Amino acid sequence: MKKKKKKKKLKRPILHGVGVVKSLKVAKRITAEFHRKSEAALEQAGEGAARAASETERDMYQKASQAALQRTSHVRKFVYSTLTTLNKRPGKGEERKVLNGLEVGAVTTEFCCQSPSWIRFRSIDLNSQHPKIEKRDFFALKVCEDEFDVVLNSMVLNCVAEPEDRGEMLLRMAKMLRKETGVLFITIPRRCVENNPFCSVDIFNECLRACGLSVVLTKFSPKIAFWVCEKKGKNVANAPKLNRREKKTKKTNSYFSVRFHRSERRRIAE
C-alpha cells in the first residue's frame, strides 16, 4: 500500500492585522535596512535627516520588530530571572508593595499586559502600535526621582541619534530609579561597543558609573549586549574620556558613542 502523503501544515502568522510581517527573515531584513538608512542619513545630513524617516518606514519597522520579538525574544525571561537572583522579587508573606517598572520603547505588550503579580509595568513608545502602550516621548516625561524599581531600555539607546541625547537618556533613567534598590536593564547591539574607537565596553561602563549606576551583570549573545545595573546613590565618576568631544565627521557619526551636555558634565564633576 502506498503511504499517504502528509499535508504540510500552514504556519499561522505570528501577528495578525493589516500589513503585518509574517516572516522572521523579512522582519530581520526590514529592521536592518531601517537602521542602515538611519545611519546613512545621519552621516550625510545630521540628526534632522535621521529623524525624518517617513511614517510608512517607521510603521513597517515597528511591525518587523514585533515579528522578530515574537519569535526570538528572551528578554522577558531574562529580566524576571535576574530580578529574582538579585533578591528584588518580593517574597511570599512580605508586606512589600508591587514593584513599579517602566519600559522605554515598547514594541509589544509582553511587559505591560503579561507581567507577574509582583511587578507592574508602564510601557511607552514614541510610535505606539498598541492601545496598552502609551504614545509618549521619553524625553518629554517628567523626571520624578525614586519613582521606579525597574527600568527597561531594550534596543532603544542605540536608536537615539545624538551622543549627548544618549547621555541625557542614561541620566534621566538613573534619576527615575529608587536609590540603592532600583535596577536598570539595557540592551544594545554588540557592534556598538566592539571595534569602536569611541565606545568600548569599558568606556560604556564608565558612562554608567558616571550616572551613579553600578554594573552588576553583563551578558553577550552573538549580536546583543546586555547590561544590568543597580542605582548606588550619587554620581561617582568623572573620567576625562567622558568629556572628550570628537570632531563631527562622516566617520565619527557612523560610530555609537555617549557624551554628556556641558551642564551635566559640571554636575557629574561635583
Short mmCIF file of N, CA and C in Angstrom, two decimals, residues 65-206:
data_model
loop_
_atom_site.label_atom_id
_atom_site.label_comp_id
_atom_site.label_asym_id
_atom_site.label_seq_id
_atom_site.Cartn_x
_atom_site.Cartn_y
_atom_site.Cartn_z
N SER A 65 9.83 44.69 14.04
CA SER A 65 10.38 44.47 15.38
C SER A 65 9.46 43.58 16.20
N GLN A 66 8.15 43.80 16.08
CA GLN A 66 7.19 42.95 16.78
C GLN A 66 7.32 41.50 16.33
N ALA A 67 7.43 41.31 15.02
CA ALA A 67 7.54 39.96 14.49
C ALA A 67 8.80 39.25 14.99
N ALA A 68 9.91 39.98 14.98
CA ALA A 68 11.18 39.40 15.44
C ALA A 68 11.12 39.05 16.92
N LEU A 69 10.51 39.93 17.71
CA LEU A 69 10.42 39.69 19.16
C LEU A 69 9.50 38.52 19.49
N GLN A 70 8.44 38.34 18.70
CA GLN A 70 7.52 37.24 18.96
C GLN A 70 8.22 35.89 18.84
N ARG A 71 9.22 35.80 17.98
CA ARG A 71 9.89 34.52 17.77
C ARG A 71 11.20 34.39 18.52
N THR A 72 11.89 35.50 18.77
CA THR A 72 13.26 35.39 19.27
C THR A 72 13.51 36.05 20.62
N SER A 73 12.53 36.74 21.18
CA SER A 73 12.79 37.50 22.39
C SER A 73 12.92 36.61 23.62
N HIS A 74 14.04 36.78 24.33
CA HIS A 74 14.24 36.10 25.61
C HIS A 74 14.41 37.14 26.71
N VAL A 75 14.14 38.40 26.39
CA VAL A 75 14.38 39.49 27.34
C VAL A 75 13.47 39.35 28.56
N ARG A 76 12.21 39.02 28.34
CA ARG A 76 11.26 38.92 29.45
C ARG A 76 11.72 37.89 30.48
N LYS A 77 12.09 36.72 30.02
CA LYS A 77 12.55 35.66 30.93
C LYS A 77 13.82 36.10 31.65
N PHE A 78 14.73 36.76 30.90
CA PHE A 78 15.98 37.22 31.48
C PHE A 78 15.74 38.26 32.58
N VAL A 79 14.80 39.18 32.33
CA VAL A 79 14.50 40.24 33.30
C VAL A 79 13.97 39.65 34.61
N TYR A 80 12.97 38.78 34.51
CA TYR A 80 12.35 38.24 35.72
C TYR A 80 13.30 37.31 36.49
N SER A 81 14.08 36.51 35.78
CA SER A 81 15.02 35.62 36.46
C SER A 81 16.13 36.41 37.13
N THR A 82 16.58 37.51 36.49
CA THR A 82 17.63 38.34 37.07
C THR A 82 17.14 39.05 38.32
N LEU A 83 15.92 39.58 38.27
CA LEU A 83 15.35 40.25 39.45
C LEU A 83 15.23 39.27 40.62
N THR A 84 14.89 38.03 40.33
CA THR A 84 14.80 37.01 41.37
C THR A 84 16.18 36.70 41.94
N THR A 85 17.17 36.58 41.06
CA THR A 85 18.55 36.30 41.50
C THR A 85 19.10 37.42 42.37
N LEU A 86 18.75 38.66 42.05
CA LEU A 86 19.22 39.82 42.81
C LEU A 86 18.38 40.09 44.06
N ASN A 87 17.46 39.18 44.36
CA ASN A 87 16.59 39.31 45.54
C ASN A 87 15.73 40.57 45.51
N LYS A 88 15.32 40.98 44.31
CA LYS A 88 14.44 42.14 44.17
C LYS A 88 12.97 41.73 44.18
N ARG A 89 12.72 40.47 43.94
CA ARG A 89 11.35 39.99 43.89
C ARG A 89 10.80 39.85 45.31
N PRO A 90 9.66 40.46 45.61
CA PRO A 90 9.08 40.36 46.96
C PRO A 90 8.76 38.90 47.31
N GLY A 91 9.11 38.51 48.52
CA GLY A 91 8.85 37.15 48.96
C GLY A 91 7.41 36.96 49.40
N LYS A 92 6.99 35.72 49.52
CA LYS A 92 5.63 35.43 49.96
C LYS A 92 5.44 35.89 51.40
N GLY A 93 4.33 36.53 51.65
CA GLY A 93 4.04 36.99 53.01
C GLY A 93 4.61 38.35 53.34
N GLU A 94 5.50 38.88 52.45
CA GLU A 94 6.06 40.20 52.71
C GLU A 94 5.01 41.27 52.45
N GLU A 95 5.11 42.34 53.19
CA GLU A 95 4.17 43.45 53.02
C GLU A 95 4.67 44.44 51.96
N ARG A 96 5.70 44.01 51.25
CA ARG A 96 6.27 44.87 50.20
C ARG A 96 5.25 45.10 49.11
N LYS A 97 5.08 46.35 48.70
CA LYS A 97 4.13 46.64 47.63
C LYS A 97 4.68 46.14 46.29
N VAL A 98 3.81 46.09 45.31
CA VAL A 98 4.18 45.62 43.98
C VAL A 98 5.27 46.51 43.39
N LEU A 99 6.27 45.90 42.75
CA LEU A 99 7.35 46.67 42.13
C LEU A 99 6.79 47.51 40.99
N ASN A 100 7.34 48.71 40.85
CA ASN A 100 6.90 49.65 39.83
C ASN A 100 7.94 49.71 38.72
N GLY A 101 7.56 49.38 37.48
CA GLY A 101 8.51 49.33 36.38
C GLY A 101 8.15 50.25 35.23
N LEU A 102 9.16 50.67 34.47
CA LEU A 102 8.98 51.49 33.26
C LEU A 102 9.70 50.81 32.11
N GLU A 103 8.98 50.61 31.01
CA GLU A 103 9.58 50.06 29.79
C GLU A 103 9.65 51.17 28.75
N VAL A 104 10.86 51.51 28.33
CA VAL A 104 11.08 52.58 27.35
C VAL A 104 11.19 51.97 25.95
N GLY A 105 10.40 52.49 25.03
CA GLY A 105 10.47 52.00 23.65
C GLY A 105 9.83 50.63 23.47
N ALA A 106 8.65 50.44 24.03
CA ALA A 106 7.97 49.14 23.95
C ALA A 106 7.40 48.90 22.56
N VAL A 107 7.60 47.71 22.03
CA VAL A 107 7.00 47.35 20.73
C VAL A 107 6.00 46.20 20.88
N THR A 108 5.99 45.53 22.02
CA THR A 108 4.99 44.51 22.30
C THR A 108 4.41 44.77 23.70
N THR A 109 3.37 44.02 24.04
CA THR A 109 2.72 44.20 25.34
C THR A 109 3.12 43.12 26.34
N GLU A 110 4.25 42.45 26.10
CA GLU A 110 4.63 41.33 26.96
C GLU A 110 4.98 41.76 28.38
N PHE A 111 5.34 43.03 28.59
CA PHE A 111 5.62 43.50 29.94
C PHE A 111 4.41 44.19 30.57
N CYS A 112 3.75 45.06 29.84
CA CYS A 112 2.65 45.82 30.43
C CYS A 112 1.39 44.98 30.62
N CYS A 113 1.23 43.90 29.84
CA CYS A 113 0.00 43.09 29.93
C CYS A 113 0.23 41.66 30.43
N GLN A 114 1.49 41.20 30.44
CA GLN A 114 1.74 39.81 30.79
C GLN A 114 2.72 39.66 31.95
N SER A 115 2.84 40.69 32.76
CA SER A 115 3.78 40.65 33.87
C SER A 115 3.18 39.88 35.05
N PRO A 116 4.02 39.27 35.90
CA PRO A 116 3.51 38.56 37.08
C PRO A 116 2.91 39.54 38.10
N SER A 117 2.29 38.99 39.13
CA SER A 117 1.54 39.80 40.09
C SER A 117 2.43 40.70 40.94
N TRP A 118 3.73 40.39 41.03
CA TRP A 118 4.61 41.15 41.93
C TRP A 118 5.28 42.36 41.27
N ILE A 119 4.96 42.59 40.00
CA ILE A 119 5.54 43.77 39.31
C ILE A 119 4.53 44.33 38.32
N ARG A 120 4.51 45.66 38.20
CA ARG A 120 3.59 46.35 37.30
C ARG A 120 4.40 47.28 36.40
N PHE A 121 4.23 47.15 35.09
CA PHE A 121 4.99 47.96 34.14
C PHE A 121 4.13 49.02 33.46
N ARG A 122 4.75 50.19 33.27
CA ARG A 122 4.19 51.23 32.42
C ARG A 122 5.03 51.22 31.15
N SER A 123 4.42 50.94 30.01
CA SER A 123 5.15 50.85 28.74
C SER A 123 4.87 52.07 27.88
N ILE A 124 5.94 52.67 27.34
CA ILE A 124 5.79 53.85 26.49
C ILE A 124 6.57 53.67 25.20
N ASP A 125 6.15 54.37 24.16
CA ASP A 125 6.88 54.37 22.90
C ASP A 125 6.48 55.61 22.10
N LEU A 126 7.43 56.11 21.34
CA LEU A 126 7.19 57.32 20.54
C LEU A 126 6.18 57.06 19.43
N ASN A 127 6.15 55.81 18.93
CA ASN A 127 5.24 55.46 17.84
C ASN A 127 4.48 54.19 18.22
N SER A 128 3.62 54.32 19.22
CA SER A 128 2.92 53.16 19.78
C SER A 128 2.07 52.44 18.74
N GLN A 129 2.14 51.09 18.79
CA GLN A 129 1.37 50.26 17.88
C GLN A 129 0.25 49.51 18.60
N HIS A 130 0.02 49.85 19.87
CA HIS A 130 -0.98 49.13 20.65
C HIS A 130 -1.60 50.08 21.67
N PRO A 131 -2.91 49.99 21.90
CA PRO A 131 -3.57 50.92 22.85
C PRO A 131 -3.07 50.80 24.29
N LYS A 132 -2.50 49.66 24.64
CA LYS A 132 -1.97 49.47 26.00
C LYS A 132 -0.59 50.11 26.18
N ILE A 133 0.04 50.49 25.07
CA ILE A 133 1.35 51.15 25.12
C ILE A 133 1.14 52.65 24.93
N GLU A 134 1.58 53.44 25.90
CA GLU A 134 1.39 54.89 25.83
C GLU A 134 2.23 55.50 24.71
N LYS A 135 1.61 56.36 23.92
CA LYS A 135 2.36 57.09 22.91
C LYS A 135 2.99 58.29 23.60
N ARG A 136 4.25 58.17 23.94
CA ARG A 136 4.90 59.20 24.75
C ARG A 136 6.38 59.28 24.42
N ASP A 137 6.90 60.50 24.33
CA ASP A 137 8.33 60.73 24.12
C ASP A 137 9.03 60.65 25.48
N PHE A 138 10.02 59.77 25.59
CA PHE A 138 10.71 59.60 26.86
C PHE A 138 11.32 60.91 27.36
N PHE A 139 11.85 61.71 26.43
CA PHE A 139 12.49 62.96 26.82
C PHE A 139 11.48 64.02 27.29
N ALA A 140 10.21 63.78 27.01
CA ALA A 140 9.17 64.71 27.47
C ALA A 140 8.56 64.28 28.80
N LEU A 141 8.95 63.11 29.29
CA LEU A 141 8.42 62.64 30.58
C LEU A 141 8.97 63.49 31.72
N LYS A 142 8.12 63.75 32.70
CA LYS A 142 8.59 64.44 33.90
C LYS A 142 9.44 63.48 34.72
N VAL A 143 10.63 63.92 35.08
CA VAL A 143 11.53 63.06 35.84
C VAL A 143 11.23 63.20 37.33
N CYS A 144 10.71 62.13 37.92
CA CYS A 144 10.47 62.08 39.36
C CYS A 144 11.48 61.12 39.98
N GLU A 145 12.31 61.64 40.86
CA GLU A 145 13.34 60.80 41.46
C GLU A 145 12.73 59.69 42.31
N ASP A 146 13.40 58.55 42.31
CA ASP A 146 12.99 57.38 43.12
C ASP A 146 11.58 56.91 42.78
N GLU A 147 11.19 57.00 41.51
CA GLU A 147 9.82 56.63 41.12
C GLU A 147 9.71 55.15 40.76
N PHE A 148 10.75 54.58 40.13
CA PHE A 148 10.63 53.22 39.61
C PHE A 148 11.64 52.26 40.27
N ASP A 149 11.19 51.02 40.44
CA ASP A 149 12.07 49.96 40.94
C ASP A 149 12.87 49.35 39.80
N VAL A 150 12.27 49.33 38.62
CA VAL A 150 12.89 48.71 37.44
C VAL A 150 12.65 49.59 36.22
N VAL A 151 13.70 49.79 35.41
CA VAL A 151 13.57 50.49 34.13
C VAL A 151 14.18 49.60 33.04
N LEU A 152 13.43 49.40 31.95
CA LEU A 152 13.90 48.59 30.83
C LEU A 152 14.16 49.48 29.63
N ASN A 153 15.31 49.29 29.01
CA ASN A 153 15.66 50.03 27.80
C ASN A 153 16.28 49.03 26.84
N SER A 154 15.45 48.41 26.02
CA SER A 154 15.92 47.34 25.14
C SER A 154 15.97 47.82 23.69
N MET A 155 17.18 47.92 23.16
CA MET A 155 17.43 48.32 21.77
C MET A 155 16.84 49.69 21.46
N VAL A 156 16.91 50.59 22.43
CA VAL A 156 16.40 51.95 22.25
C VAL A 156 17.55 52.95 22.27
N LEU A 157 18.49 52.78 23.19
CA LEU A 157 19.59 53.73 23.33
C LEU A 157 20.36 53.89 22.02
N ASN A 158 20.56 52.81 21.30
CA ASN A 158 21.31 52.86 20.04
C ASN A 158 20.52 53.55 18.93
N CYS A 159 19.20 53.70 19.11
CA CYS A 159 18.37 54.37 18.10
C CYS A 159 18.30 55.88 18.31
N VAL A 160 18.80 56.36 19.46
CA VAL A 160 18.85 57.81 19.72
C VAL A 160 19.94 58.40 18.85
N ALA A 161 19.62 59.49 18.15
CA ALA A 161 20.52 59.99 17.11
C ALA A 161 21.81 60.62 17.62
N GLU A 162 21.72 61.47 18.65
CA GLU A 162 22.88 62.24 19.08
C GLU A 162 23.51 61.66 20.35
N PRO A 163 24.86 61.63 20.43
CA PRO A 163 25.55 61.12 21.62
C PRO A 163 25.16 61.83 22.90
N GLU A 164 24.95 63.17 22.84
CA GLU A 164 24.55 63.92 24.03
C GLU A 164 23.16 63.50 24.51
N ASP A 165 22.28 63.17 23.56
CA ASP A 165 20.94 62.71 23.94
C ASP A 165 20.99 61.33 24.58
N ARG A 166 21.94 60.50 24.15
CA ARG A 166 22.11 59.19 24.80
C ARG A 166 22.57 59.38 26.24
N GLY A 167 23.48 60.34 26.44
CA GLY A 167 23.93 60.62 27.80
C GLY A 167 22.78 61.13 28.66
N GLU A 168 21.95 62.00 28.08
CA GLU A 168 20.80 62.52 28.83
C GLU A 168 19.82 61.40 29.16
N MET A 169 19.64 60.46 28.22
CA MET A 169 18.73 59.33 28.47
C MET A 169 19.22 58.50 29.65
N LEU A 170 20.53 58.23 29.70
CA LEU A 170 21.09 57.46 30.82
C LEU A 170 20.88 58.19 32.14
N LEU A 171 21.13 59.49 32.16
CA LEU A 171 20.97 60.27 33.39
C LEU A 171 19.51 60.32 33.84
N ARG A 172 18.59 60.49 32.89
CA ARG A 172 17.18 60.55 33.24
C ARG A 172 16.70 59.21 33.83
N MET A 173 17.14 58.12 33.21
CA MET A 173 16.73 56.80 33.73
C MET A 173 17.30 56.56 35.12
N ALA A 174 18.56 56.99 35.33
CA ALA A 174 19.18 56.82 36.64
C ALA A 174 18.44 57.61 37.71
N LYS A 175 18.00 58.82 37.38
CA LYS A 175 17.26 59.65 38.35
C LYS A 175 15.93 59.00 38.72
N MET A 176 15.30 58.35 37.75
CA MET A 176 13.99 57.76 37.99
C MET A 176 14.03 56.54 38.91
N LEU A 177 15.19 55.90 38.99
CA LEU A 177 15.31 54.68 39.80
C LEU A 177 15.37 54.97 41.29
N ARG A 178 14.86 54.06 42.08
CA ARG A 178 14.94 54.19 43.53
C ARG A 178 16.38 53.98 43.99
N LYS A 179 16.82 54.80 44.93
CA LYS A 179 18.18 54.71 45.44
C LYS A 179 18.41 53.38 46.14
N GLU A 180 19.58 52.81 45.86
CA GLU A 180 20.06 51.57 46.49
C GLU A 180 19.29 50.32 46.07
N THR A 181 18.11 50.45 45.51
CA THR A 181 17.34 49.25 45.16
C THR A 181 16.94 49.18 43.68
N GLY A 182 16.95 50.33 42.98
CA GLY A 182 16.50 50.36 41.59
C GLY A 182 17.42 49.60 40.66
N VAL A 183 16.82 48.97 39.64
CA VAL A 183 17.59 48.17 38.67
C VAL A 183 17.29 48.65 37.26
N LEU A 184 18.35 48.83 36.47
CA LEU A 184 18.22 49.25 35.07
C LEU A 184 18.72 48.13 34.16
N PHE A 185 17.89 47.78 33.16
CA PHE A 185 18.26 46.80 32.14
C PHE A 185 18.47 47.54 30.82
N ILE A 186 19.62 47.32 30.20
CA ILE A 186 19.92 47.94 28.91
C ILE A 186 20.39 46.86 27.94
N THR A 187 19.86 46.87 26.72
CA THR A 187 20.39 46.03 25.67
C THR A 187 20.69 46.90 24.45
N ILE A 188 21.83 46.66 23.83
CA ILE A 188 22.23 47.36 22.62
C ILE A 188 22.94 46.35 21.71
N PRO A 189 23.05 46.62 20.42
CA PRO A 189 23.80 45.72 19.54
C PRO A 189 25.28 45.64 19.97
N ARG A 190 25.87 44.47 19.87
CA ARG A 190 27.28 44.31 20.26
C ARG A 190 28.20 45.20 19.44
N ARG A 191 27.81 45.46 18.19
CA ARG A 191 28.67 46.29 17.33
C ARG A 191 28.86 47.69 17.88
N CYS A 192 27.95 48.13 18.78
CA CYS A 192 28.07 49.46 19.37
C CYS A 192 29.30 49.58 20.26
N VAL A 193 29.74 48.47 20.85
CA VAL A 193 30.86 48.52 21.80
C VAL A 193 32.02 47.62 21.38
N GLU A 194 32.00 47.13 20.15
CA GLU A 194 33.09 46.30 19.66
C GLU A 194 33.69 46.94 18.41
N ASN A 195 35.01 46.96 18.34
CA ASN A 195 35.72 47.59 17.22
C ASN A 195 35.27 49.03 17.03
N ASN A 196 35.03 49.70 18.15
CA ASN A 196 34.55 51.08 18.15
C ASN A 196 35.54 51.94 18.94
N PRO A 197 36.26 52.86 18.28
CA PRO A 197 37.25 53.66 18.99
C PRO A 197 36.66 54.66 19.97
N PHE A 198 35.35 54.92 19.88
CA PHE A 198 34.71 55.94 20.72
C PHE A 198 33.87 55.36 21.86
N CYS A 199 33.59 54.06 21.83
CA CYS A 199 32.79 53.49 22.91
C CYS A 199 33.04 51.98 23.02
N SER A 200 34.00 51.62 23.85
CA SER A 200 34.24 50.21 24.15
C SER A 200 33.35 49.80 25.33
N VAL A 201 33.42 48.55 25.74
CA VAL A 201 32.67 48.09 26.91
C VAL A 201 33.11 48.87 28.14
N ASP A 202 34.43 49.09 28.29
CA ASP A 202 34.95 49.82 29.46
C ASP A 202 34.45 51.27 29.48
N ILE A 203 34.46 51.93 28.33
CA ILE A 203 34.00 53.32 28.27
C ILE A 203 32.51 53.39 28.59
N PHE A 204 31.73 52.45 28.07
CA PHE A 204 30.29 52.45 28.36
C PHE A 204 30.05 52.20 29.85
N ASN A 205 30.84 51.32 30.45
CA ASN A 205 30.72 51.09 31.89
C ASN A 205 31.02 52.36 32.69
N GLU A 206 32.01 53.14 32.24
CA GLU A 206 32.33 54.40 32.92
C GLU A 206 31.19 55.40 32.79
#
